[in-house]
Amino acid sequence: MKTAVITFPASNCNRDAAVALEKVTGVKPEMVWHRESELPSGIKFVVLPGGFSYGDYLRCGAMASRSPIVKDLVEKANKGLAIAGFCNGFQVLTEAGLLPGALMRNRGLKFVCRPEKLNITNSNSRYTSKYGDVTEVTYPVAHHDGNYYADDDTLNKLEKQGQVIFRYANNPNGSARDIAGICNEAGNVFGMMPHPERAIDPLHGGTDGLGLFKSIIESI
Amino acid sequence: MNIKTKITPEIVAEHGLSAEEYDIILDRLGREPNINELGIFSVMWSEHCSYKSSRRHLGKFLTKGDRVIQGPGENAGVIDIDDGDAIIFKMESHNHPSFIEPYQGAATGVGGIMRDVFTMGARPIALMNALRFGEPTHWKTKQLVNGVVAGIGGYGNCVGVPTVGGETNFHKGYNGNILVNAMCVGLADADNVFYSAAKGVGNPIFYVGSKTGRDGIHGATMASAEFDDDSEEKRPTVQVGDPFTEKLLIEACLELMATDAIIAIQDMGAAGLTSSSIEMADKGGVGISLNLDKVPQREENMTPYEMMLSESQERMLMVIQPGKEKLAYEIFEKWELDVAKIGKTTDTGRLVLRHNRKKVCDIPIAPLADDAPNLDRPYEIPASLPVIDASDVHETQDYDDALVRIMSSPDIASKRWIWEQYDRHVMADTVDSSQSGGDAAIVRIHGKNKAVAISTDCTPRYVQADPYMGGKQCVAETWRNLTCVGADPIAITDCLNFGNPERPEIMGQFVGAIEGMNEACRAFDYPVVSGNVSLYNETNGVAIPPTPAVGGVGLIPDLDYFTTLTGAKDGDTLVLIGDTQGWLGSSIYLREILRREEGAPPPVDLEAEKRNGDYVRKLIRNKRVNAVHDCSDGGLAVAACEMAFAGNIGLQLSRAIGCPTHAWLFGEDQARYLVAVEENSVNPVISTAKAKGVSAQIVGKVGGDRLMADGAFDVSLAGLREKHERFLPELMS
Amino acid sequence: MKAIIHVGLKPGVLDPQGRAISRSLNDLGFEEVAAARQGKVIELDLTGDDSTAAKARVTEMCEKLLANTVIESYRVEIED
Amino acid sequence: MKAIIHVGLKPGVLDPQGRAISRSLNDLGFEEVAAARQGKVIELDLTGDDSTAAKARVTEMCEKLLANTVIESYRVEIED
Ligand SMILES: Nc1ncnc2c1ncn2[C@@H]1O[C@H](COP(=O)(O)OP(=O)(O)O)[C@@H](O)[C@H]1O
Ligand SMILES: [Mg+2]
């Protein structure tokens, strides 16, 4: 299956994401430069990787969300293309309006890097269906601005519609209602601050992240 | 100041040049220099750039070896790790700037050391940091720790290179001069390493990266002077780092390096455009002519003097293959970097600068390097302190309390508060890092089943007590730490932080430490391939403890065979490799429990180190051990507690050695490793050791949830861990 | 011309930086500090000299990039 | 009382953030933007009602915590 990883000037988890996609699909993903105005044809799943797209200046993900390729992504997302953003990619998706809410400075004001336990709160989603009975996974987090915010109405709606996919067992950043990962109403666009792509290898971060990639790939 | 400025003796002195040095300049030029030329001589002949106090001593180091591709003298050292892969690495200090502006000082230190590495064609794959702060109660310490750690993380995290390990000490000797040493390790193709020697005549010189501003003018000369109470006033405009531009610079340079467009390349570090252009020209034996009007400038009306001495960050200089200019422009513009052709190589052997269509500098290049002062400063190697016998050291009556105090003392306590602010996993190849509390970080070579191991070490209190022995110990400890994870140690980089070399006793520490280090390097066939010297770490005449930080790199050829300290399992037997006399001189026990900082440091027996280390590596390769940790600060007890924390399992130490209890538990004898061995491997491990002349003894068992030692302590693992974790968060809250 | 844009968090949005600032100030003995908020100011140098047109353009910049209206509000001033 | 503190980089100090903002605005078609700088504003709610005294105290806060005077300059306003 053809997949793609978008690369912004200071993306730095693009390689990590590519390794994860290749591992699960068996095919190297297309690396798409942010200046491109359109995705190559036939792409079925897109990852917005972690990093500091534009140095995290102004607001994390803000400048990246205005890049030409994101414009195309917004159109295709509305037609059902599967898109996931991890860490900085999640920030880009909220800034682009593809996911509700915003990511603010961590409550502790410090960058935090550690393995974090997550509860799968919706195991029927396109991003978690393959986890089966597993309800708890550990992915690393590594971010400075991962404090998820949305107003109460939005949060209630997210919860009611099953759009909250992951919650932190020990909230590392102050996120509202311990939210770690959400999807849009249609379920094709997903974002989370933790890094499932850094949990696909027993020598590095464990293998808990594989289920997420398998779930979404299988659902397509 | 401008080109018409009359050069007076005061101006010469302000530039840190002696009267004799100025006479040499007059002689080589055959005339008076103008202010630009004087500025250039002054930075090139500063301690920081010319290594005038240290050069003759650094020359003694072992620098060659089977795996050395490039030793000292280039931007970084290069070693061969097989399969066409090369590792490029170096460590550097950013002490003075970090004291003045901790965030930016530390951040730009990280940026600078990364540039040294990718300049040579390597993608940076790991960062390490060796930090020394003043005592925790000093009013400035908290703010400095906060800023330095945030700065290191802020830069490395953004560029996307994992910070995988380091070390942190606190001591009142650093109250007025902290040390911030950063190390970068990069991966390159062995047959595509880039060097700085310019070649040819008429080849274009490109400037790439950020624009030049008035940042840090005279930073290099400042790094070569002591602090006094007015330092804050004299400081130049602080350099601000821009990790975003650094990231673009890395990607752009690596992209251009994959073509054959670059003849030579050099980052602009200390003394910026001056030292980069002169080094390129000098190494290549060519001249250089630059048109300063072409230099991308951030501020208006910059003078040639300012442009040549600016230390603006994230800039590179390169000689491009004629005909490849267009390609270079395309790549740099794609990455949105400032790029300009600012000059060309010449056959004159001179550095010629033009500004506003006037010649503003014309000096021969060779004397700048060849005639750079090379001082033979007087030195006195201090006598080692007297040996302290363990039986003369007061024995605690409360071992539970002593253990808790040691495990929560500033140097031994957990550094989690620091390393959780560093992205340790980005690039997805970190096999082990600070997270385990391990001896050496392990970073996999991307896409392959092999890895490099990296460790930084120095025990300043040993070097203070006996520079020669302490110097040996620093090298030995890195070698041991690499061994602990099953790596073959290959080579080291160093960062030699000392006080004012004009004082014979400081120079004596320096010379003594180098001799000790060098002896260890030779014994292990473990050459020095790069390094850095930071002198004048002194405030109001008080010098820092001598701190020769060493960064070692080794190779784990097959990731099916490595160990960390995390693997101890219920029922494992603890075996101690190496001899225990119970050495308490200059120990943590003496300092933390008795508040005494005295006594000769533990002797380093290099033959025993080699023998024991080679044996431990063999045990790892034969999968005989589940966990390995070396005994260093705080001796066997601390090593055992750290192994227990990492494996999250208790253990019991049993008495097997005849020395007094405090010396048995806390003695800091060298060349020792604590290993956890499965029941059925114990006999072979001990008998093979015997056959090889390696001392090995059963010293305990793994299991339970308590930490116990016969006739000494008995504490809960969870309780001790809580206290071990508490020191930094409490200090920083 | 110059544009000065103040961007601040909307009321009701928790401001971790502001909270940390007031706490640290209290800790340092500045007990008179009851609350703190942190916002940003962006200053733009603009070519052109029509300040009414500029104001409209800068407002557009805010909507498109400079502020995240999910959490932030902004105010634009133009100085000649 | 309220104190409003403007903190900005001193002239000559590199402002990578400002540079990124102006580039990004240019890319979005706002070509009239020649340069951008970003600073912060901190707003404090203060108890007490002596505005001269408050100004002195807030200045002390800036020196001690709110501004990094090595690279930043600041300006304090007190509003009653
Ligand atoms: N400044 C730092 N940055 C990252 N990791 C650190 C730092 N200081 C200490 N550590 C980590 O804490 C652990 C303990 O450090 P140390 O006691 O110096 O180890 P050792 O004695 O085995 O060399 C190591 O894993 C080390 O990498
Ligand atoms: Mg060690």
PDB file of C-alpha atoms in Angstrom, chain A residues 2-102:
ATOM      1  CA  LYS A   2       1.283   3.487  -0.839  1.00  0.00           C
ATOM      2  CA  THR A   3       1.812   5.753   2.123  1.00  0.00           C
ATOM      3  CA  ALA A   4       3.508   9.115   2.593  1.00  0.00           C
ATOM      4  CA  VAL A   5       5.406  11.084   5.198  1.00  0.00           C
ATOM      5  CA  ILE A   6       5.322  14.858   4.927  1.00  0.00           C
ATOM      6  CA  THR A   7       8.626  16.601   5.582  1.00  0.00           C
ATOM      7  CA  PHE A   8       8.708  20.171   6.869  1.00  0.00           C
ATOM      8  CA  PRO A   9      12.010  22.080   7.089  1.00  0.00           C
ATOM      9  CA  ALA A  10      12.759  20.960  10.654  1.00  0.00           C
ATOM     10  CA  SER A  11      10.784  17.752  10.876  1.00  0.00           C
ATOM     11  CA  ASN A  12      12.963  15.311  12.725  1.00  0.00           C
ATOM     12  CA  CYS A  13      10.875  12.203  13.182  1.00  0.00           C
ATOM     13  CA  ASN A  14      10.266  11.775   9.467  1.00  0.00           C
ATOM     14  CA  ARG A  15      12.777   8.965   9.281  1.00  0.00           C
ATOM     15  CA  ASP A  16      11.290   7.293  12.370  1.00  0.00           C
ATOM     16  CA  ALA A  17       7.852   7.462  10.761  1.00  0.00           C
ATOM     17  CA  ALA A  18       9.154   6.093   7.483  1.00  0.00           C
ATOM     18  CA  VAL A  19      10.768   3.129   9.214  1.00  0.00           C
ATOM     19  CA  ALA A  20       7.497   2.349  11.002  1.00  0.00           C
ATOM     20  CA  LEU A  21       5.454   2.530   7.791  1.00  0.00           C
ATOM     21  CA  GLU A  22       7.882   0.363   5.892  1.00  0.00           C
ATOM     22  CA  LYS A  23       7.892  -2.163   8.680  1.00  0.00           C
ATOM     23  CA  VAL A  24       4.118  -2.503   8.602  1.00  0.00           C
ATOM     24  CA  THR A  25       3.373  -2.135   4.873  1.00  0.00           C
ATOM     25  CA  GLY A  26       6.575  -3.623   3.500  1.00  0.00           C
ATOM     26  CA  VAL A  27       6.901  -0.659   1.167  1.00  0.00           C
ATOM     27  CA  LYS A  28       8.962   2.491   1.643  1.00  0.00           C
ATOM     28  CA  PRO A  29       6.653   5.491   2.001  1.00  0.00           C
ATOM     29  CA  GLU A  30       6.936   8.511  -0.273  1.00  0.00           C
ATOM     30  CA  MET A  31       8.726  11.383   1.442  1.00  0.00           C
ATOM     31  CA  VAL A  32       6.799  14.488   0.429  1.00  0.00           C
ATOM     32  CA  TRP A  33       8.363  17.952   0.780  1.00  0.00           C
ATOM     33  CA  HIS A  34       6.089  20.580   2.346  1.00  0.00           C
ATOM     34  CA  ARG A  35       6.421  22.871  -0.662  1.00  0.00           C
ATOM     35  CA  GLU A  36       4.683  20.359  -2.946  1.00  0.00           C
ATOM     36  CA  SER A  37       1.184  21.442  -3.743  1.00  0.00           C
ATOM     37  CA  GLU A  38      -0.239  17.947  -4.130  1.00  0.00           C
ATOM     38  CA  LEU A  39       0.271  14.457  -2.793  1.00  0.00           C
ATOM     39  CA  PRO A  40       1.533  11.912  -5.316  1.00  0.00           C
ATOM     40  CA  SER A  41      -1.351   9.835  -6.635  1.00  0.00           C
ATOM     41  CA  GLY A  42      -2.493   6.658  -4.976  1.00  0.00           C
ATOM     42  CA  ILE A  43      -1.434   7.542  -1.427  1.00  0.00           C
ATOM     43  CA  LYS A  44      -3.715   5.844   1.069  1.00  0.00           C
ATOM     44  CA  PHE A  45      -2.266   6.932   4.391  1.00  0.00           C
ATOM     45  CA  VAL A  46      -0.269  10.029   5.361  1.00  0.00           C
ATOM     46  CA  VAL A  47       1.818  10.691   8.453  1.00  0.00           C
ATOM     47  CA  LEU A  48       2.677  14.148   9.689  1.00  0.00           C
ATOM     48  CA  PRO A  49       5.832  13.456  11.695  1.00  0.00           C
ATOM     49  CA  GLY A  50       7.206  14.916  14.878  1.00  0.00           C
ATOM     50  CA  GLY A  51       9.866  17.567  15.051  1.00  0.00           C
ATOM     51  CA  PHE A  52       9.992  21.326  15.139  1.00  0.00           C
ATOM     52  CA  SER A  53       8.631  22.026  11.642  1.00  0.00           C
ATOM     53  CA  TYR A  54       9.568  25.731  11.754  1.00  0.00           C
ATOM     54  CA  GLY A  55      11.680  25.765  14.883  1.00  0.00           C
ATOM     55  CA  ASP A  56       8.421  25.880  16.834  1.00  0.00           C
ATOM     56  CA  TYR A  57       8.579  29.631  16.405  1.00  0.00           C
ATOM     57  CA  LEU A  58       5.379  31.644  16.895  1.00  0.00           C
ATOM     58  CA  ARG A  59       3.310  28.534  17.806  1.00  0.00           C
ATOM     59  CA  CYS A  60       4.231  24.899  17.302  1.00  0.00           C
ATOM     60  CA  GLY A  61       2.876  23.713  14.003  1.00  0.00           C
ATOM     61  CA  ALA A  62       1.400  27.088  13.019  1.00  0.00           C
ATOM     62  CA  MET A  63       3.644  27.917  10.088  1.00  0.00           C
ATOM     63  CA  ALA A  64       3.673  24.328   8.872  1.00  0.00           C
ATOM     64  CA  SER A  65      -0.112  24.242   8.841  1.00  0.00           C
ATOM     65  CA  ARG A  66      -0.071  27.017   6.216  1.00  0.00           C
ATOM     66  CA  SER A  67       2.252  25.191   3.836  1.00  0.00           C
ATOM     67  CA  PRO A  68       1.068  24.250   0.348  1.00  0.00           C
ATOM     68  CA  ILE A  69       0.934  20.517   1.015  1.00  0.00           C
ATOM     69  CA  VAL A  70      -1.300  20.942   4.051  1.00  0.00           C
ATOM     70  CA  LYS A  71      -3.843  22.751   1.918  1.00  0.00           C
ATOM     71  CA  ASP A  72      -4.058  19.664  -0.251  1.00  0.00           C
ATOM     72  CA  LEU A  73      -4.247  17.436   2.823  1.00  0.00           C
ATOM     73  CA  VAL A  74      -7.199  19.376   4.189  1.00  0.00           C
ATOM     74  CA  GLU A  75      -9.111  18.827   0.957  1.00  0.00           C
ATOM     75  CA  LYS A  76      -8.290  15.137   0.855  1.00  0.00           C
ATOM     76  CA  ALA A  77      -9.000  14.646   4.539  1.00  0.00           C
ATOM     77  CA  ASN A  78     -12.490  15.909   3.944  1.00  0.00           C
ATOM     78  CA  LYS A  79     -12.852  13.260   1.261  1.00  0.00           C
ATOM     79  CA  GLY A  80     -11.802  10.570   3.715  1.00  0.00           C
ATOM     80  CA  LEU A  81      -8.009  10.194   3.325  1.00  0.00           C
ATOM     81  CA  ALA A  82      -6.451   8.647   6.440  1.00  0.00           C
ATOM     82  CA  ILE A  83      -4.011  11.067   8.078  1.00  0.00           C
ATOM     83  CA  ALA A  84      -2.180  10.738  11.377  1.00  0.00           C
ATOM     84  CA  GLY A  85      -0.090  13.364  13.135  1.00  0.00           C
ATOM     85  CA  PHE A  86       2.291  12.468  15.933  1.00  0.00           C
ATOM     86  CA  CYS A  87       3.710  15.084  18.272  1.00  0.00           C
ATOM     87  CA  ASN A  88       4.449  18.092  16.058  1.00  0.00           C
ATOM     88  CA  GLY A  89       2.218  16.469  13.442  1.00  0.00           C
ATOM     89  CA  PHE A  90      -0.676  16.568  15.912  1.00  0.00           C
ATOM     90  CA  GLN A  91       0.020  20.257  16.508  1.00  0.00           C
ATOM     91  CA  VAL A  92      -0.051  20.850  12.758  1.00  0.00           C
ATOM     92  CA  LEU A  93      -3.405  19.049  12.441  1.00  0.00           C
ATOM     93  CA  THR A  94      -5.002  21.197  15.144  1.00  0.00           C
ATOM     94  CA  GLU A  95      -3.531  24.374  13.658  1.00  0.00           C
ATOM     95  CA  ALA A  96      -4.883  23.345  10.269  1.00  0.00           C
ATOM     96  CA  GLY A  97      -8.327  22.857  11.769  1.00  0.00           C
ATOM     97  CA  LEU A  98      -8.446  19.144  10.927  1.00  0.00           C
ATOM     98  CA  LEU A  99      -8.687  18.296  14.599  1.00  0.00           C
ATOM     99  CA  PRO A 100     -10.341  20.384  17.319  1.00  0.00           C
ATOM    100  CA  GLY A 101      -8.517  22.077  20.180  1.00  0.00           C
ATOM    101  CA  ALA A 102      -4.962  23.308  20.619  1.00  0.00           C
TER     102      ALA A 102
END
